[in-house]
Coordinates of C-alpha atoms and ligand atoms in Angstrom, one line a residue:
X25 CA -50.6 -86.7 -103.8
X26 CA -52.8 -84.0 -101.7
X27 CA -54.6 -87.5 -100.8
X28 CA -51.9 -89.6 -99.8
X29 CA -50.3 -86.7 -97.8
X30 CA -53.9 -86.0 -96.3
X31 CA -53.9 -90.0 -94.9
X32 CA -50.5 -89.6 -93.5
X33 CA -52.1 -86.7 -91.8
X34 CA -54.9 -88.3 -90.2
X35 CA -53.0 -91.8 -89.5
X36 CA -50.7 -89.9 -87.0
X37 CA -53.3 -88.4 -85.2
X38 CA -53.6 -90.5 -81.6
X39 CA -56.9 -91.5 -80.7
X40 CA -56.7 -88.7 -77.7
X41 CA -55.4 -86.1 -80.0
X42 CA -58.6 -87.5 -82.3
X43 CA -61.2 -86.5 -79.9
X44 CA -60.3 -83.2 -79.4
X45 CA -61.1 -82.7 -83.2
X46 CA -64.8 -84.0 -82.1
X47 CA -67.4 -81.6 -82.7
X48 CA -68.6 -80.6 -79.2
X49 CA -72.3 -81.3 -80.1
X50 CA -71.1 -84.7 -81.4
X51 CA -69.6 -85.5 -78.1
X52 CA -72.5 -84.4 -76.0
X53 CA -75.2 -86.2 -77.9
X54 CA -72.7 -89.4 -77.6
X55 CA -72.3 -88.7 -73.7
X56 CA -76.1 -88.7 -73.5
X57 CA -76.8 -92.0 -74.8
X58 CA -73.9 -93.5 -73.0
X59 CA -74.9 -94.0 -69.6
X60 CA -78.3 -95.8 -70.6
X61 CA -75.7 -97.7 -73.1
X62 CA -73.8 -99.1 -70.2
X63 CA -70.6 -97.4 -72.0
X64 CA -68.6 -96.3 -68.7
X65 CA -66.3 -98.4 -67.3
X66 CA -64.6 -98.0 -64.0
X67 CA -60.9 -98.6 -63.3
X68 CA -59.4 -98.5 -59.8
X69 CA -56.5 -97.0 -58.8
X70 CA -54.7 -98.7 -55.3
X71 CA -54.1 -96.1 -52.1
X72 CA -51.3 -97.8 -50.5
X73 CA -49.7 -97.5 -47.2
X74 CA -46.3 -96.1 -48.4
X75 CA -44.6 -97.8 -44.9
X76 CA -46.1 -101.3 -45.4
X77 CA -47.2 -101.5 -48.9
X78 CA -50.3 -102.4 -47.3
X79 CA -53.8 -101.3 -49.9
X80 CA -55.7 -98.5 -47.1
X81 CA -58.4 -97.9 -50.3
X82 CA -59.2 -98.0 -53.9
X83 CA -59.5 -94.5 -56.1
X84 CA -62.5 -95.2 -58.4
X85 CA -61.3 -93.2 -62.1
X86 CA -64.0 -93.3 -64.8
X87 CA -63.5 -94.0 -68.4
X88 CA -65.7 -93.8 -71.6
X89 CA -65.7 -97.1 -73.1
X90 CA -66.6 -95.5 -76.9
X91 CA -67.1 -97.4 -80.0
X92 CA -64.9 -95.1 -82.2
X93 CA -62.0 -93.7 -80.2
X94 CA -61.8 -97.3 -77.5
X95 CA -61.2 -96.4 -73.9
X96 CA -61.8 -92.5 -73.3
X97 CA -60.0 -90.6 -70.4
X98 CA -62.1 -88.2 -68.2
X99 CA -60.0 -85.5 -68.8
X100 CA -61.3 -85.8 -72.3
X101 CA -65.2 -85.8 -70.8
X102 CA -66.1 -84.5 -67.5
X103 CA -65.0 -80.9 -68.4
X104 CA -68.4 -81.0 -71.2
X105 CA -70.5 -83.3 -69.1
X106 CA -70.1 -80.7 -66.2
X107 CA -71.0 -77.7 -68.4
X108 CA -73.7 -79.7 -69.7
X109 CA -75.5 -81.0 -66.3
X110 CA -74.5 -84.6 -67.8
X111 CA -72.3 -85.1 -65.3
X112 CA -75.6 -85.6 -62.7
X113 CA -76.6 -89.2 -64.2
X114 CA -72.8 -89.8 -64.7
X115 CA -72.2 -89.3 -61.2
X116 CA -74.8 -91.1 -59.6
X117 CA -73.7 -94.1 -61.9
X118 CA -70.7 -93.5 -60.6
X119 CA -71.4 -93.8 -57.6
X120 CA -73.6 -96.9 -57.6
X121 CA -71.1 -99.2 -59.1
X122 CA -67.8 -98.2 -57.3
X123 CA -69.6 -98.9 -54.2
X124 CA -70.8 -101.7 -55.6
X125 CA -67.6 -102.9 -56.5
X126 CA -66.2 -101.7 -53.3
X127 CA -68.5 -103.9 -51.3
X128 CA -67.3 -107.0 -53.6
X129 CA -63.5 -106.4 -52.8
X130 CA -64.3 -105.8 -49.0
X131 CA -66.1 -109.1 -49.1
X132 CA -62.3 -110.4 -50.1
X133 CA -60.4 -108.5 -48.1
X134 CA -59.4 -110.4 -44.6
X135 CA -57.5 -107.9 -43.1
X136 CA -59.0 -105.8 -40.6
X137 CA -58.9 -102.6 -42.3
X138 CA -60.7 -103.5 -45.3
X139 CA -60.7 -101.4 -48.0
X140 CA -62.1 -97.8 -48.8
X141 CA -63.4 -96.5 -52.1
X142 CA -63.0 -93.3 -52.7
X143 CA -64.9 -91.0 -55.4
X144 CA -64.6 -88.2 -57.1
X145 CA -67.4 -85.7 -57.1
X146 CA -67.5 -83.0 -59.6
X147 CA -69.0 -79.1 -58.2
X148 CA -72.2 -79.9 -60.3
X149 CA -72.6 -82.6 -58.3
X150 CA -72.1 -81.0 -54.7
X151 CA -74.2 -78.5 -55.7
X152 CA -77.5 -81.1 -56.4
X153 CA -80.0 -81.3 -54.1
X154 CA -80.2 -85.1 -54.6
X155 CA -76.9 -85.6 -53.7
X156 CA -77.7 -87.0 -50.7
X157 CA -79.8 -88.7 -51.2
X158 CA -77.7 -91.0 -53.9
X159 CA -75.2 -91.2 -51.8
X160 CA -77.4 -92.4 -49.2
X161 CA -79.3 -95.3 -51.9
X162 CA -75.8 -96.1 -53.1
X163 CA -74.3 -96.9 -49.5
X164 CA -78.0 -99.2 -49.1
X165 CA -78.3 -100.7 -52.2
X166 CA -74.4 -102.3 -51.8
X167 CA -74.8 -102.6 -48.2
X168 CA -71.4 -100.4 -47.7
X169 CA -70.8 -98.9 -44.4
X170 CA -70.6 -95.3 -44.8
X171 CA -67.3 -95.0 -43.3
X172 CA -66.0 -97.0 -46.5
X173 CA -66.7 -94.2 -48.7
X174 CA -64.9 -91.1 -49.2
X175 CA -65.7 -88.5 -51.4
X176 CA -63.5 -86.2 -53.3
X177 CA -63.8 -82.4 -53.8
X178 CA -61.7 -79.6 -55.7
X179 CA -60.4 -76.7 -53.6
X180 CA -62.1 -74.9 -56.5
X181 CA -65.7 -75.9 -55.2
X182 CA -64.9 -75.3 -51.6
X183 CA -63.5 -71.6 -52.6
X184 CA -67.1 -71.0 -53.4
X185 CA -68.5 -72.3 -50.0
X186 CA -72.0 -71.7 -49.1
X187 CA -74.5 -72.2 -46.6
X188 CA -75.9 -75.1 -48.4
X189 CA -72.4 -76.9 -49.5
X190 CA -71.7 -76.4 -45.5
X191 CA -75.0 -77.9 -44.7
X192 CA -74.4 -81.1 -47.2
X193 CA -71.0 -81.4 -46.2
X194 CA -72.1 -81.9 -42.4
X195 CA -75.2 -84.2 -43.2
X196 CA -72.5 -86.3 -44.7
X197 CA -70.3 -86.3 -42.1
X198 CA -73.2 -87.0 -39.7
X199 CA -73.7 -90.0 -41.9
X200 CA -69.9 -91.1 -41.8
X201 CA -69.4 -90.6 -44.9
X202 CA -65.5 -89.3 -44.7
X203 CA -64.4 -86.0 -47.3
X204 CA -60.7 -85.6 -49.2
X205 CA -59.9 -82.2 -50.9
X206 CA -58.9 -83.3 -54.4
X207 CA -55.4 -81.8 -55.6
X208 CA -54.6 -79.9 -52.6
X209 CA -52.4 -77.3 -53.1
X210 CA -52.8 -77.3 -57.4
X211 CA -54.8 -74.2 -57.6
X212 CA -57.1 -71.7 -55.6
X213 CA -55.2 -73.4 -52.7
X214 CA -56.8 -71.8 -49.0
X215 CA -55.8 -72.1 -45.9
X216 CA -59.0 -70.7 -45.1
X217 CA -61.5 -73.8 -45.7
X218 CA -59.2 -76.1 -43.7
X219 CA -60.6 -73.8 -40.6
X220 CA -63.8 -74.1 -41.2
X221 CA -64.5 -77.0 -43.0
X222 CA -64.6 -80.3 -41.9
X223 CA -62.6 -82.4 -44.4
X224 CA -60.5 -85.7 -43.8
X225 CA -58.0 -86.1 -46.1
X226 CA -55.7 -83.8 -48.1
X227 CA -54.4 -85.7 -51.3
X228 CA -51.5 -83.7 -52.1
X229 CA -50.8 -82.6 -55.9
X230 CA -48.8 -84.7 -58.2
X231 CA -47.1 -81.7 -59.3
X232 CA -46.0 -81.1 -55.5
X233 CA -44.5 -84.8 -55.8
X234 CA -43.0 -84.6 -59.4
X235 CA -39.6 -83.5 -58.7
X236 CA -39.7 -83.9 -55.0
X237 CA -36.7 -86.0 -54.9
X238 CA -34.5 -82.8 -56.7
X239 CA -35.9 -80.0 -55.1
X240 CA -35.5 -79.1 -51.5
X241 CA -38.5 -76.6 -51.5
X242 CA -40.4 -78.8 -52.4
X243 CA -39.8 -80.8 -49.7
X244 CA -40.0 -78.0 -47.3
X245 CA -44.1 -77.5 -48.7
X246 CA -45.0 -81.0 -48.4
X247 CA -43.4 -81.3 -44.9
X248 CA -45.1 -78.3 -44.3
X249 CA -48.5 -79.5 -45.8
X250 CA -48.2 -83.0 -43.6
X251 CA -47.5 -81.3 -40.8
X252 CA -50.0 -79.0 -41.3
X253 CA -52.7 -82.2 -41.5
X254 CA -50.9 -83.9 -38.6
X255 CA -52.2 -80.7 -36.0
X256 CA -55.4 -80.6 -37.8
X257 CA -55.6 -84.4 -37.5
X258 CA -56.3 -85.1 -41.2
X259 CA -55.0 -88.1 -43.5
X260 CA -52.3 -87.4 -46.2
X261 CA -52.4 -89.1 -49.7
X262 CA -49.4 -88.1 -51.7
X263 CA -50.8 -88.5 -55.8
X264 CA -48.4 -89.6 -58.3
X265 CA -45.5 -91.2 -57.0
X266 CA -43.6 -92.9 -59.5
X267 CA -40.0 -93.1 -58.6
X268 CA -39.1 -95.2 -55.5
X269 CA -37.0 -92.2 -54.3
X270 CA -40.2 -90.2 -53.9
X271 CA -41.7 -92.7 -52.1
X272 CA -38.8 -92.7 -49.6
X273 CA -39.2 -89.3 -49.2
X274 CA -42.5 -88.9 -48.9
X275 CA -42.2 -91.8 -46.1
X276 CA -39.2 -90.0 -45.0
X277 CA -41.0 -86.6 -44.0
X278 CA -44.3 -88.6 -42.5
X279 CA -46.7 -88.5 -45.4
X280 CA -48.4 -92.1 -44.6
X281 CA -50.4 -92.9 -48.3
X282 CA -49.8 -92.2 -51.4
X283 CA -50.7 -93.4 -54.9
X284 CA -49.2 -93.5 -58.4
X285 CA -48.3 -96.0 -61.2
X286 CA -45.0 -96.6 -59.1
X287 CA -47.5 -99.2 -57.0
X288 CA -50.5 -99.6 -59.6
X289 CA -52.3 -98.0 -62.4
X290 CA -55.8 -97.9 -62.7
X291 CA -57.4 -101.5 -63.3
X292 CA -60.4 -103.4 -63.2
X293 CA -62.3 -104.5 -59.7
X294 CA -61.1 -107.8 -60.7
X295 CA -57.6 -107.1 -61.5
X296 CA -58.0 -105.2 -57.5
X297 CA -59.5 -108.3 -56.3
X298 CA -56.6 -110.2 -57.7
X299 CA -54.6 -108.3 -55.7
X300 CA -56.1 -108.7 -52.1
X301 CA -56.1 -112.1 -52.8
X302 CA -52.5 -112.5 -54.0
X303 CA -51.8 -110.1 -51.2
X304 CA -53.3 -112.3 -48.1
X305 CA -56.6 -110.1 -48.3
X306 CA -54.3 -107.0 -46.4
X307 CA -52.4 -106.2 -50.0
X308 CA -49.1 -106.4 -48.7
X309 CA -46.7 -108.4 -50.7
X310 CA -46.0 -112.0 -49.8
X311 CA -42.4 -111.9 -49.7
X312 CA -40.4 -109.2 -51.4
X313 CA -42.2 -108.5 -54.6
X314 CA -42.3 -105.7 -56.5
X315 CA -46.3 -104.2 -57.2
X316 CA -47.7 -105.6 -60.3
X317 CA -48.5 -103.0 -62.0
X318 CA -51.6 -104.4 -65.4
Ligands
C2E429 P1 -57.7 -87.1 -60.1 O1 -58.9 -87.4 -59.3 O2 -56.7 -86.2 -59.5 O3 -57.1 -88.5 -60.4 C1 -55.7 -88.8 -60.6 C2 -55.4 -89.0 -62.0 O4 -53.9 -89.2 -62.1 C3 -56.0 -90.2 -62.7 O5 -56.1 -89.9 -64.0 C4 -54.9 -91.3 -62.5 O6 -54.9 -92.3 -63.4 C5 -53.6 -90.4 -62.7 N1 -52.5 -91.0 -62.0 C6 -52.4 -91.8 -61.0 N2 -51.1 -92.1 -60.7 C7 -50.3 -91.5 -61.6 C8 -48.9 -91.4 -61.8 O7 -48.1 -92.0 -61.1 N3 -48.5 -90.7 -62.9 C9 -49.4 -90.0 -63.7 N4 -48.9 -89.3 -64.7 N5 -50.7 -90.1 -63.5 C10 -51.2 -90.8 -62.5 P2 -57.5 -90.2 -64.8 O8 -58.0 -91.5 -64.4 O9 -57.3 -89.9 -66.2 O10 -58.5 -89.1 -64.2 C11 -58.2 -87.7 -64.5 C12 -59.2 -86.8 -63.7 O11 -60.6 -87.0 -64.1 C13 -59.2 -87.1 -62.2 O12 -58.2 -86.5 -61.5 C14 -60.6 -86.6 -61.8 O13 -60.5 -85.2 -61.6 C15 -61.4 -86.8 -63.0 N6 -62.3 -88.0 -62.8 C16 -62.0 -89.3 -63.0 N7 -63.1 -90.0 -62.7 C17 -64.1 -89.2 -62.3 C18 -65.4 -89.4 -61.9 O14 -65.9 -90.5 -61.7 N8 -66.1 -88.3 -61.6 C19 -65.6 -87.0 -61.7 N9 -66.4 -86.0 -61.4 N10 -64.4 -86.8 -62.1 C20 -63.6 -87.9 -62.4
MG430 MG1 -59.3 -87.8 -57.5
MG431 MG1 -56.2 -85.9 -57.7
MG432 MG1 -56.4 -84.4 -61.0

């Protein structure tokens, strides 16, 4: 009886509630042999123009393709590899194939803004001295124009600015290599860094667009925060959306881009390539229809 109640047990776990009962040591000897296995996958998530529909870029989202527990979430990953300096030849894979991929989809793309990718860069990462110089061989080796990379950062790595995330930061922008602060306004928020620091986009929280349609202070912040980027001249990308009503409010107050499974979930460069073509190569919808969302 202990036996068959112990099964029950275990059969209602969910894979993600599964890997949390992963010994660490497990996990980070797994995450070793992954990259040279070829086990990360990347999904892309659509930036959309919220006016026209039209795709401005693609968010590239990393996921552990692992034999045991299938398709992993980062959530459930880059916390350890960062601790463990895995994250380094993560990264740099990273950032190899999404521009890579990138590349591909731009090749599709007719309109005449073709599509961005945009990365996310962990503090580990921003703090390496061969940063640079990835970036640098990634942009070559796909033959991407730097301008058609952006690169993500936490407000919690810019609260711990120094001389030499300044000095990377600029060598990048000297390259054209455009910078969004990562879920602005989610935690160690600062006014202070948008002085100083030359960043280009703001993506704005998906908590600060949950319940934007019900609650007027909300709106107040976010009109606050566009406006805010609009004097600074910086881009807006609301995260999250998934109710048309906050897309019309987010249009509404002047927020331009935004992203959330309301347009798209994450999917595969070909499932995004699918949809410049279906699109006309811009991504707006022939006709009225709705996004596909895979
Ligand atoms: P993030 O950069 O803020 O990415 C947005 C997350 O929100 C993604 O989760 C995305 O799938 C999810 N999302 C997008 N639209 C919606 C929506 O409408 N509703 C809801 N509920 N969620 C939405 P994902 O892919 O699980 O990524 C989680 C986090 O993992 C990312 O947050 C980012 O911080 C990190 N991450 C992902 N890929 C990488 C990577 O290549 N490198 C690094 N360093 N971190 C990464
Ligand atoms: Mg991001
Ligand atoms: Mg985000
Ligand atoms: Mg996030």
């Amino acid at each position: 009886a202990a036996k068959a109640a112990g099964k029950r047990q275990w059969r209602r776990f969910r894979p993600q509630q599964r890997i949390r009962r992963v010994e660490r040591h497990e996990l980070q000897a797994r995450l070793n042999e992954a990259v040279s296995r070829g086990q990360f996958t990347l999904r892309y998530q659509p930036v959309v123009d919220l006016a026209t529909g039209d795709v401005a870029g693609f968010e590239a989202l990393v996921r552990w393709r692992h034999s045991r527990y299938g398709l992993v979430s980062p959530d459930q990953f880059i916390p350890l590899a960062e601790e463990t300096g895995q994250i380094s030849p993560l990264g740099a894979w990273v950032l190899h194939h999404a521009a890579a991929d990138i590349a591909r989809l731009r090749h599709i793309s007719r309109a005449s803004a073709a599509p961005y990718v945009s990365v996310n860069v962990s503090a580990h990462q921003w703090r390496g001295a061969e940063f640079l110089g990835e970036v640098c061989g990634a942009l070559d080796a796909a033959g991407l124009a730097p301008g058609a990379l952006l690169l993500e950062i936490t407000e919690s790595v810019l609260m711990q600015r120094d001389r030499e995330l300044d000095r990377l930061v600029r060598e990048m922008k000297d390259l054209g290599v455009r910078i969004a602060v990562d879920d602005f306004g989610s935690g160690f928020s600062s006014l202070r860094y948008l002085r100083e620091f030359p960043v280009d986009v703001l993506k704005i929280d998906k908590t600060f667009v949950d319940d934007i349609a019900y609650n007027t202070r909300q709106v107040a912040l976010v009109q606050g925060i566009v406006h805010l980027a609009d004097t600074l001249g910086l881009e807006v990308i609301a995260e999250g959306i998934e109710e048309p009503a906050q897309q019309e409010l987010l249009a509404g107050i002047g927020c331009r881009f935004g992203q959330g499974y309301l347009f798209a979930t994450p999917m595969t460069v070909e499932q995004g390539e699918e949809v410049l073509r279906r699109r006309g190569g811009d991504g707006r919808p022939e006709g009225s229809g709705a996004w596909p969302c895979p």
